[in-house]
Coordinates of C-alpha atoms and ligand atoms in Angstrom, one line a residue:
X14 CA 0.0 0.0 0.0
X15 CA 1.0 3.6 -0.8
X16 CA 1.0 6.6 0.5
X17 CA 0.9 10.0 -1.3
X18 CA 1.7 13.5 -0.2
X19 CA 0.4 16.1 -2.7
X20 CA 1.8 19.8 -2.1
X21 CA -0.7 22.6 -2.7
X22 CA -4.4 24.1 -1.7
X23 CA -6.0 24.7 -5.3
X24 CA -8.9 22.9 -7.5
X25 CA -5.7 21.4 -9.4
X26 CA -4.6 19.5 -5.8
X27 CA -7.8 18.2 -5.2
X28 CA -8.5 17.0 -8.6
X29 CA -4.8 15.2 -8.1
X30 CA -5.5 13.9 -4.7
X31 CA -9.2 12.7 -6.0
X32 CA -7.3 10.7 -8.8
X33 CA -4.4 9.2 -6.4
X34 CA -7.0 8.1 -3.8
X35 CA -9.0 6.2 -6.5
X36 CA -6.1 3.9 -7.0
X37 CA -6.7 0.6 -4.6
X38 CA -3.0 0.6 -3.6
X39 CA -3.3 3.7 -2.1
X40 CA -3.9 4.0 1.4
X41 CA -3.6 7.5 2.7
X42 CA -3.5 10.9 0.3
X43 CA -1.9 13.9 2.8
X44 CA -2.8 17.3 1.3
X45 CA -0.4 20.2 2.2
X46 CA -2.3 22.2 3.1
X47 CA -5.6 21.0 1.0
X48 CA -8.8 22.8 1.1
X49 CA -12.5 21.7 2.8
X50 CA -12.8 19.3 -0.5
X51 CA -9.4 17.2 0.3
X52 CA -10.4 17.0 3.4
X53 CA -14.0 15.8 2.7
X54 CA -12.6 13.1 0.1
X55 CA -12.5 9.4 0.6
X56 CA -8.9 8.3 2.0
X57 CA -7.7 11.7 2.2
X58 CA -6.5 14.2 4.4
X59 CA -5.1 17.7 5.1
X60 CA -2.4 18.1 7.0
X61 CA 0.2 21.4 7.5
X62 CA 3.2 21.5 7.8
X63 CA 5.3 23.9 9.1
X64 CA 9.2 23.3 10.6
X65 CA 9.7 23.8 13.7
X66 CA 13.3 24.9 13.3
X67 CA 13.2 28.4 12.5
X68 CA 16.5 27.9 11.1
X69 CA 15.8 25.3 8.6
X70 CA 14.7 26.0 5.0
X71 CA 11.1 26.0 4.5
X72 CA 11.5 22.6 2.5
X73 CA 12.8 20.6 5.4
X74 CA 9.1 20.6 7.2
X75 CA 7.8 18.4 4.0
X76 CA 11.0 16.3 4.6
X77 CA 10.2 15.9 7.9
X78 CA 6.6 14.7 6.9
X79 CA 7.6 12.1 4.1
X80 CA 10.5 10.5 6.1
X81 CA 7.7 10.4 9.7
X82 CA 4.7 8.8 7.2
X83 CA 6.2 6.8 5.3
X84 CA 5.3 8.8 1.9
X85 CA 6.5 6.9 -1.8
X86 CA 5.8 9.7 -3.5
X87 CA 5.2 13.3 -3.7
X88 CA 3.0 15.4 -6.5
X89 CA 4.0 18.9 -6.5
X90 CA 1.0 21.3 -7.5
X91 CA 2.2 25.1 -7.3
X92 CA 5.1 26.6 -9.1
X93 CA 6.5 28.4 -6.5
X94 CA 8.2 25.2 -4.0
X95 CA 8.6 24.2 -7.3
X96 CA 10.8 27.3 -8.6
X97 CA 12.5 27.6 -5.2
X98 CA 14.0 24.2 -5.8
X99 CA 11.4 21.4 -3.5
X100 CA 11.7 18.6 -6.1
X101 CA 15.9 19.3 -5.9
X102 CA 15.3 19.4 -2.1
X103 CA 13.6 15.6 -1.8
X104 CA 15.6 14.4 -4.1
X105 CA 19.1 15.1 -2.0
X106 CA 17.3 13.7 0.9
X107 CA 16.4 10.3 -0.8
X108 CA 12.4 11.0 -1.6
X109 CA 10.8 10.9 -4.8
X110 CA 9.0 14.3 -5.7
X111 CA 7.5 14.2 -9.3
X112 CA 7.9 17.9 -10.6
X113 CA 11.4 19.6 -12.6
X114 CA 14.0 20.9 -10.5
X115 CA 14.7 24.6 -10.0
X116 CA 16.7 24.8 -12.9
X117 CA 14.4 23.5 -15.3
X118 CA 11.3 25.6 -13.3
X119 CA 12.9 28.7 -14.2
X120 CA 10.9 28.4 -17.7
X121 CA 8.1 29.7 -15.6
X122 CA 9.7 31.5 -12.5
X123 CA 11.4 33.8 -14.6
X124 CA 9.8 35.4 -18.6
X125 CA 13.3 36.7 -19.3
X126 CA 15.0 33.1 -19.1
X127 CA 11.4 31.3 -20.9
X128 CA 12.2 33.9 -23.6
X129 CA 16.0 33.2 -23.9
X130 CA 15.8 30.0 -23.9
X131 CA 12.9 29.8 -26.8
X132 CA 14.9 32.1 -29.0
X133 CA 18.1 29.9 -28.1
X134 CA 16.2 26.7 -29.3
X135 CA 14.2 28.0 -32.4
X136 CA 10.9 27.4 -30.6
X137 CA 8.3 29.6 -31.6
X138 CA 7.4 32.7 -29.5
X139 CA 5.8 36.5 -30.0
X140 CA 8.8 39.0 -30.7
X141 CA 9.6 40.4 -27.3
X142 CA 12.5 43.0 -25.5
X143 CA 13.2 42.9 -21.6
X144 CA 13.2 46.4 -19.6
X145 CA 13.7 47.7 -16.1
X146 CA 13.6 51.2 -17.2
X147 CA 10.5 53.1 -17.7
X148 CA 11.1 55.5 -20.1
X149 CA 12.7 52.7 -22.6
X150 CA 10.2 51.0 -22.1
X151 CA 7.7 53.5 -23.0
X152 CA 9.9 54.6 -26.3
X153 CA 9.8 50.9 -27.2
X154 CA 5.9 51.1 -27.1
X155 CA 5.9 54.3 -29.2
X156 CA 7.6 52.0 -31.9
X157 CA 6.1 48.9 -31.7
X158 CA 2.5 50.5 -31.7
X159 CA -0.8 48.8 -29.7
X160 CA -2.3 46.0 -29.5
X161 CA 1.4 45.2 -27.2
X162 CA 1.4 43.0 -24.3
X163 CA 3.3 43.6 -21.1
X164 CA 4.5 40.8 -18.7
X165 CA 5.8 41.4 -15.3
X166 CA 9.1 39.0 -15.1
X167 CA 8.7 36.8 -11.9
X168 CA 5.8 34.9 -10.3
X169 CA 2.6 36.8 -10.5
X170 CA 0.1 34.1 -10.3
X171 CA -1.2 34.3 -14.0
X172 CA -2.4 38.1 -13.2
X173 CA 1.0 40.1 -14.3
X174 CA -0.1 39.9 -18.0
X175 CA -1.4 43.3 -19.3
X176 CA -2.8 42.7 -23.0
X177 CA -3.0 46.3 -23.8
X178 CA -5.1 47.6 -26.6
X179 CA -3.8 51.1 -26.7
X180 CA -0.3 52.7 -26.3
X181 CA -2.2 54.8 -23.1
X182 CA -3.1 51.4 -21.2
X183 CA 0.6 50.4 -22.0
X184 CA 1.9 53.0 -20.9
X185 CA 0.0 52.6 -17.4
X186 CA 1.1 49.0 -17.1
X187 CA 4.6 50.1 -17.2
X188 CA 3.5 53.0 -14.8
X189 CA 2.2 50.0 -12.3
X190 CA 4.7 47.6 -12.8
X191 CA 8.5 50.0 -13.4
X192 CA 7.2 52.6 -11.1
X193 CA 4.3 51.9 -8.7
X194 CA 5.4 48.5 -7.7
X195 CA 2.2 46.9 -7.7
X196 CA 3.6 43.5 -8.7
X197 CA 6.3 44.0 -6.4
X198 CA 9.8 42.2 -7.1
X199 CA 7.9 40.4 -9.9
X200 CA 7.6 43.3 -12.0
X201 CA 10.8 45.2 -11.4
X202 CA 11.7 43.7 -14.7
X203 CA 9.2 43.7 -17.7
X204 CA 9.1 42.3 -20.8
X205 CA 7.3 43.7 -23.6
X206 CA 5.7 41.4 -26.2
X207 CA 4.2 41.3 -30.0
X208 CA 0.8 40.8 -29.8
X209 CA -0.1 37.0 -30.7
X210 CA -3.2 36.8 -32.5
X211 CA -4.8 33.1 -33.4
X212 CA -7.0 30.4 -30.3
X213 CA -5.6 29.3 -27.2
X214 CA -5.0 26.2 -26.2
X215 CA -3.3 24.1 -23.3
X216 CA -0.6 21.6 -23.9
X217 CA 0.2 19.4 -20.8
X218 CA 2.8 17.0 -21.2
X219 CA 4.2 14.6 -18.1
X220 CA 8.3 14.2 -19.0
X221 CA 10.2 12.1 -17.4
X222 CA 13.8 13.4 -18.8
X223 CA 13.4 11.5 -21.8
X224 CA 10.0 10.4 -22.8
X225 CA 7.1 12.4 -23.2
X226 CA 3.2 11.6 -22.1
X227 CA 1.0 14.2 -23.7
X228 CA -1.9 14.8 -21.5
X229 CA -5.2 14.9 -23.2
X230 CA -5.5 18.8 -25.1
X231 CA -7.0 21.5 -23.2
X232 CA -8.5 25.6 -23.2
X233 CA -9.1 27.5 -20.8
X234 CA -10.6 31.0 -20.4
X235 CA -8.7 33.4 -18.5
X236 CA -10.5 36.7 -18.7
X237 CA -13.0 37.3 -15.7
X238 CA -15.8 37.8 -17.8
X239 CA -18.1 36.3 -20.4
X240 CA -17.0 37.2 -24.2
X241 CA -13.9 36.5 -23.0
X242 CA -13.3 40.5 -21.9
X243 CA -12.0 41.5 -18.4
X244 CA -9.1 41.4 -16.3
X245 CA -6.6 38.2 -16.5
X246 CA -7.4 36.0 -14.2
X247 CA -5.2 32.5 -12.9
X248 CA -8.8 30.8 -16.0
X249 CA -12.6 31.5 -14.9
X250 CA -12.8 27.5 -16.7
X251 CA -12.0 24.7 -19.1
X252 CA -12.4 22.5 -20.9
X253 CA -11.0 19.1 -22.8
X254 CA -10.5 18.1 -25.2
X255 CA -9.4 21.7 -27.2
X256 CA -10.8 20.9 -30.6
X257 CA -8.3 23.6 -32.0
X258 CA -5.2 21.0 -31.2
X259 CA -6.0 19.3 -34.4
X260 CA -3.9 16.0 -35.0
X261 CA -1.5 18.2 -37.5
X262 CA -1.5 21.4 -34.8
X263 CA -0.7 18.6 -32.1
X264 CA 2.3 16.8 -34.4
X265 CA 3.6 20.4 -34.9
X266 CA 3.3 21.2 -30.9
X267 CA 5.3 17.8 -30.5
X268 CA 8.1 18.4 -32.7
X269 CA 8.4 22.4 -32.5
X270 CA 7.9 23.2 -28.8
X271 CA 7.7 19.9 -26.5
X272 CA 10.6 18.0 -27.7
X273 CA 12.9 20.8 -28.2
X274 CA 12.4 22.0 -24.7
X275 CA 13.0 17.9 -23.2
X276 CA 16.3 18.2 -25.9
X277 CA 17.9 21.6 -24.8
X278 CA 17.6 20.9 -20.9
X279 CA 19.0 17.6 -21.4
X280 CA 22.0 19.6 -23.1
X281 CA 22.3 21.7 -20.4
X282 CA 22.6 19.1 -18.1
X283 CA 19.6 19.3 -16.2
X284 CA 17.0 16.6 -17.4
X285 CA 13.0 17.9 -17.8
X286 CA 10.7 15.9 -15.3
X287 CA 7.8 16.4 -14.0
X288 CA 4.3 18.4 -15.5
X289 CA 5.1 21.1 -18.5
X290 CA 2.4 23.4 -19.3
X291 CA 2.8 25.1 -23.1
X292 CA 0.1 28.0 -22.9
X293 CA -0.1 28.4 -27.2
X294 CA -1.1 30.5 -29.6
X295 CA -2.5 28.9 -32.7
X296 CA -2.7 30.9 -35.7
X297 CA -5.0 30.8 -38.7
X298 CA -2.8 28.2 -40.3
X299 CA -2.9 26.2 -37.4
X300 CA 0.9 27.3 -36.8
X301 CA 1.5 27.1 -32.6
X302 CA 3.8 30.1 -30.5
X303 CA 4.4 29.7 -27.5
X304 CA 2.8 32.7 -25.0
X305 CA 4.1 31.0 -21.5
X306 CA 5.6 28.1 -19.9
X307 CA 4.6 26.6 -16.3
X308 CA 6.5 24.0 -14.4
X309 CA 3.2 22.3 -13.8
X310 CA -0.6 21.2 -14.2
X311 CA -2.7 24.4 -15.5
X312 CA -5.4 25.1 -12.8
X313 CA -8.5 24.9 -13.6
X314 CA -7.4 22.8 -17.1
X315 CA -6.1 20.0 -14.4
X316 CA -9.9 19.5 -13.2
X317 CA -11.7 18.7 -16.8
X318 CA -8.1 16.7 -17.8
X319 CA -8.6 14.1 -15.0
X320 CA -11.9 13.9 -15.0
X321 CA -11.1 11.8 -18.6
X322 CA -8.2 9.9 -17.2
X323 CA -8.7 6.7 -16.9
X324 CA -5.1 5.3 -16.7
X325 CA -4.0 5.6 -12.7
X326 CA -2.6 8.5 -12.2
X327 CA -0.1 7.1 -9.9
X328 CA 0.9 4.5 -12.0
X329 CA 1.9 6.9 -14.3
X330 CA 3.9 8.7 -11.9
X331 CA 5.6 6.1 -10.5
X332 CA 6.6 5.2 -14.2
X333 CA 7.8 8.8 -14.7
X334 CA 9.8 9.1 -11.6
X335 CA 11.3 5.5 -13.2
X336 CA 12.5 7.2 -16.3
X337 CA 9.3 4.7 -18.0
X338 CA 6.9 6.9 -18.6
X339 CA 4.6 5.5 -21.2
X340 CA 3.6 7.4 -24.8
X341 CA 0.5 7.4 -24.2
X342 CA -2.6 7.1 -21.6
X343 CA -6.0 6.1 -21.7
X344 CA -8.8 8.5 -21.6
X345 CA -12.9 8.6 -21.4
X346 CA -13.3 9.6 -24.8
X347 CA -16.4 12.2 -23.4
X348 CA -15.0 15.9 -23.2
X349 CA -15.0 17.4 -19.7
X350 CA -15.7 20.6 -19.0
X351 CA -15.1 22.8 -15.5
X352 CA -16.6 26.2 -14.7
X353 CA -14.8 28.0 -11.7
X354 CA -17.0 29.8 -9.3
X355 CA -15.1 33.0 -8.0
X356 CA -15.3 35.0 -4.6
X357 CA -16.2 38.4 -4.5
X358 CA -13.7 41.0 -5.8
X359 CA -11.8 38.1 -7.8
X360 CA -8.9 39.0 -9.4
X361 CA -8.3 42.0 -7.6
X362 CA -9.7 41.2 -4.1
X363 CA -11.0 38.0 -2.8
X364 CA -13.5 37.2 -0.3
X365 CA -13.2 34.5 3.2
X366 CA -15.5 33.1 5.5
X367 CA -18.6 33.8 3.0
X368 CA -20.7 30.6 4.2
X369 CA -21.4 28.4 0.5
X370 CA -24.9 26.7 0.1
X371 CA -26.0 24.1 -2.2
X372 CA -22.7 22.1 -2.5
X373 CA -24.0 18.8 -4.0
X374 CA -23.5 15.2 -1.0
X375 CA -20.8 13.6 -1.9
X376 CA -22.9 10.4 -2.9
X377 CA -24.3 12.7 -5.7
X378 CA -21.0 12.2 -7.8
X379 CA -21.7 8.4 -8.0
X380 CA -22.5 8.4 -11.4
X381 CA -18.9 10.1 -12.3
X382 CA -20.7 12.8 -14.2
X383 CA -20.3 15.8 -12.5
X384 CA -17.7 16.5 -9.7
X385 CA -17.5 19.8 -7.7
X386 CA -13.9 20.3 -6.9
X387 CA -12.4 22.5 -4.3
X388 CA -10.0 25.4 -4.5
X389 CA -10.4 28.0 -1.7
X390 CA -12.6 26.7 0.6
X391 CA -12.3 25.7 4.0
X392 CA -14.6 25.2 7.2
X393 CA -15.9 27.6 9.5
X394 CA -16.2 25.4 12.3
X395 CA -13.8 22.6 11.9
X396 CA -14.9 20.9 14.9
X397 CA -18.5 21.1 13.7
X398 CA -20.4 17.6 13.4
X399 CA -21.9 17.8 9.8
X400 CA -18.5 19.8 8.2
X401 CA -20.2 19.3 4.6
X402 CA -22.5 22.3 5.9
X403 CA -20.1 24.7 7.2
X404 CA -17.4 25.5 4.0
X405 CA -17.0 29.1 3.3
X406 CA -14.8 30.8 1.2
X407 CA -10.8 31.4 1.6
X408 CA -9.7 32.4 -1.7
X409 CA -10.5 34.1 -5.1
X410 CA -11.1 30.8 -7.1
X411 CA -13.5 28.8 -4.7
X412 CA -14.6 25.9 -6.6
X413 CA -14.6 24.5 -10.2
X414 CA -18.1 22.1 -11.4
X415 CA -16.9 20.1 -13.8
X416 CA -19.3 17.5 -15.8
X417 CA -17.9 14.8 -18.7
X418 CA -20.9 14.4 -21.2
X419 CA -21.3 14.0 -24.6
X420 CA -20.3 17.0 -26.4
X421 CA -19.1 20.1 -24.9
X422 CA -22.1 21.7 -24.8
X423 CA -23.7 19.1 -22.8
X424 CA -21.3 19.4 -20.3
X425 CA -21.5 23.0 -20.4
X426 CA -25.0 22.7 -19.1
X427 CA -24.6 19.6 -17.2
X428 CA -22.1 22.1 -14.7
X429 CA -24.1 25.7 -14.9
X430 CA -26.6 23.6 -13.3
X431 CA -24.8 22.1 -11.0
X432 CA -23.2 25.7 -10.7
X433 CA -26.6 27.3 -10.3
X434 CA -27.2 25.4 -7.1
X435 CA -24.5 26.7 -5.5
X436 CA -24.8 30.1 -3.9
X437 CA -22.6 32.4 -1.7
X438 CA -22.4 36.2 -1.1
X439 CA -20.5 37.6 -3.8
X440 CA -20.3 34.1 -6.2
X441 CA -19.5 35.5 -9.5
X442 CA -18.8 32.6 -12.6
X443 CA -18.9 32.9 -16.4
X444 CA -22.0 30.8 -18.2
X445 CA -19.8 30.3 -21.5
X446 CA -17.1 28.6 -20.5
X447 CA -16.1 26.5 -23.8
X448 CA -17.8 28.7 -26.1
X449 CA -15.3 28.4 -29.1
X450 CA -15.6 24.6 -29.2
X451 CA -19.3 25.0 -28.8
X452 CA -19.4 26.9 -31.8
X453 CA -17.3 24.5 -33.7
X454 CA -19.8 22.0 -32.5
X455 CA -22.5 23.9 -33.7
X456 CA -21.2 24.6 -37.3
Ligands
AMP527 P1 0.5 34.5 -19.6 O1 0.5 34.7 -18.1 O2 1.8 34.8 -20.2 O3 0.0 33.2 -20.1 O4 -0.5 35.5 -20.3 C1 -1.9 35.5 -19.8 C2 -2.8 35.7 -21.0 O5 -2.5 36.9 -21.7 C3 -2.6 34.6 -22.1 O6 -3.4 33.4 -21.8 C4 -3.2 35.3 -23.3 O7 -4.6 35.3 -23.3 C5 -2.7 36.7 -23.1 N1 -1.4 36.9 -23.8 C6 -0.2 36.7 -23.2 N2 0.8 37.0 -24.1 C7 0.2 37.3 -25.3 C8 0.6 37.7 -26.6 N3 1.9 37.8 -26.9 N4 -0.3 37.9 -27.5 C9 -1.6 37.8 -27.2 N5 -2.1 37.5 -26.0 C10 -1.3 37.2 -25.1
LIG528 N1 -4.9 28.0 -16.3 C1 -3.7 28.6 -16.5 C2 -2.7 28.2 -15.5 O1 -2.7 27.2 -14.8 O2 -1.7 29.0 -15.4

């Protein structure tokens, strides 16, 4: 029997967890820290972890935990243990932590280094330039006209993206991020990009140095609101799979982005492993650039990706952390689709302790059709009796309703109803989540 410790607190950790703890050999699935819905599911359970030596690096508490409980392996949600070197930490200490070292996370921790090495390796990426000055900045803008985006350099949880359609809003981005600090240290540096123009799409690949597992395709929506207009946001939903990711757009994604990445870090000395996420661009002739790279599972994509898995999820960890990993998986060939419900405020603000109503019994997911994971939530009362009735709110994402039906559109309405029966003060979710590929299915 197994025992699994997944790090993170998001709708992509519980979907994980949710996966692991189907598996018969597992026993126990710790979630650091988890949310109400790891701690609600079957064989799982929350647990912090926090060292008690102040001296001691803030990894050595989760080294403490896997060598106390007997952990086999570790799944690493969040890019940032991930960027300040966890999976490099467990593996000097003997444990086996699926994610890429700290070298190879720097594709997402830092734009600058994503876009040097893309350039380095011919893989195909929007024009950009790198400033720390405003007023060079500003001149560069003046040349390069609007639409232009602007990307705060470090870690800014998806929201340090300004897609500006006019030189003025450019010009106030660089105001926020050079001079105002609102990103803090993530946007003391900025780099300023050619506007992209095409569909989006998510590639998730699992690597284990050498071989590649594409996970099934994926879109998600990260604008706030419906149309797709709004503030960025870490994706309001998704959904799989991403009908634009034809079989020649997903050959093309293979041999022009995915495998040059797993060629040039094994050049460098520093073998990929773990999740990749290429967040594309994919123009009218079906030609993919690459807009961002993260070190892990896309959140909310994650949700509607393993609600299709069928393969076990640990099983095909375990054969990654082996230097095995299979070509491919096996998948419910029914798209999934995942609508996130937001707290009030969300992105700027968020909203806790709002008390949420109408979360379905657990028993009601029986049939495997629709499956209400967890991202910030957590109880009111955690000593209360019936804990199902006292989640609230903790974060700006607070839950994503994701149904697997027959076409997209089925499972669009299969979750807003799902969605619909969920209230809380301030709940705020977008009712056309998956509306390119529903118009495909339409046409
Ligand atoms: P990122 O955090 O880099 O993924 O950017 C967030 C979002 O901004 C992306 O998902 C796109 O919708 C948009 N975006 C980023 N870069 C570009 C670009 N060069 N051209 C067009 N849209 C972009
Ligand atoms: N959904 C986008 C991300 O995970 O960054």
């Amino acid at each position: 029997m197994m025992n699994i410790l997944v790090i993170g607190s998001g709708g992509r950790e519980h979907a994980l967890a949710w996966q692991c703890a189907k598996d018969d050999k597992v026993n126990n699935v710790y979630v650091a820290p988890g949310n109400a819905g790891t701690a609600l599911e079957p064989k799982c359970q929350n647990v912090v972890l926090v060292s008690t030596d102040e001296n001691a690096s803030e990894h050595s508490a989760i080294i403490d935990f896997c060598q106390n409980n007997a952990i086999d392996m570790v799944i690493v949600g969040p890019e940032a243990p991930l960027v300040t070197g966890i999976v490099d930490a467990c593996r000097d200490a003997g444990i086996k932590a699926w994610g890429p070292t700290a070298y190879c996370a720097q594709l997402e921790g830092s734009k600058t280094f994503a876009k040097e090495f893309m350039e380095q390796n011919n893989i195909p990426t929007a024009a950009y330039k790198g400033f720390t000055e405003a007023v060079a900045a500003k001149a560069y803008i003046d040349e390069q006209g609007a639409p232009i985006v602007i990307k705060a350099d470090g870690l800014a949880a998806g929201k340090g993206v300004i897609v500006a359609e006019t030189i003025e809003q450019a010009y106030e981005a660089i105001d926020d991020m050079l001079a105002d600090n609102k990103f803090g240290d993530a946007g003391s540096r900025v780099v300023i990009e050619q506007f992209l123009q095409g569909e989006e799409a998510s590639f998730i690949c699992m690597i284990d140095g050498k071989n590649i597992l594409p996970m099934a395709t994926s879109q998600d929506h990260k604008r706030a609101f419906e149309g797709d207009t709004g503030p960025n946001t870490g994706g309001m939903g998704a959904y799989s799979p991403a009908p634009v990711v034809t079989q020649d757009v997903h050959e093309k994604v293979m041999a022009q982005v995915i495998q040059p990445v797993v060629d040039a870090m094994n050049n460098a000395g520093h073998p990929y492993t773990g999740f990749l996420y290429a967040g594309l661009m994919i123009d009218e002739a079906g030609d993919p650039y690459v807009i961002e790279f993260n070190c892990r599972f896309g959140d909310p994509e994650t949700q509607p990706i393993l609600m299709r898995l069928q393969s076990s999820m640990v099983d095909l960890v375990a054969q990654g952390l082996a230097g095995q990993l299979p070509s491919d998986a096996q998948w419910d060939s029914r798209p999934a689709l995942g609508i996130v419900i937001a707290s009030k405020g969300y992105p700027e603000t968020s909203s806790k302790g709002d008390v949420i109503a109408g979360l379905p019994e657990l028993d009601d997911n029986n049939d495997n059709a629709v499956k209400v994971f967890h991202a910030g939530t957590a109880f009111s009362d955690s000593d209360a009796i019936d804990r199902e009735k006292e989640v609230v709110t903790n974060g700006g994402r607070v839950l994503c309703v994701t149904a697997l039906a027959d076409s997209i559109s089925d499972a669009q309405q299969a979750a807003l109803a799902v969605t619909g029966a969920i209230s809380f003060d301030g709940a705020q979710y977008r009712r056309d989540i998956g509306h390119h590929a529903i118009a495909r299915e339409n046409s």
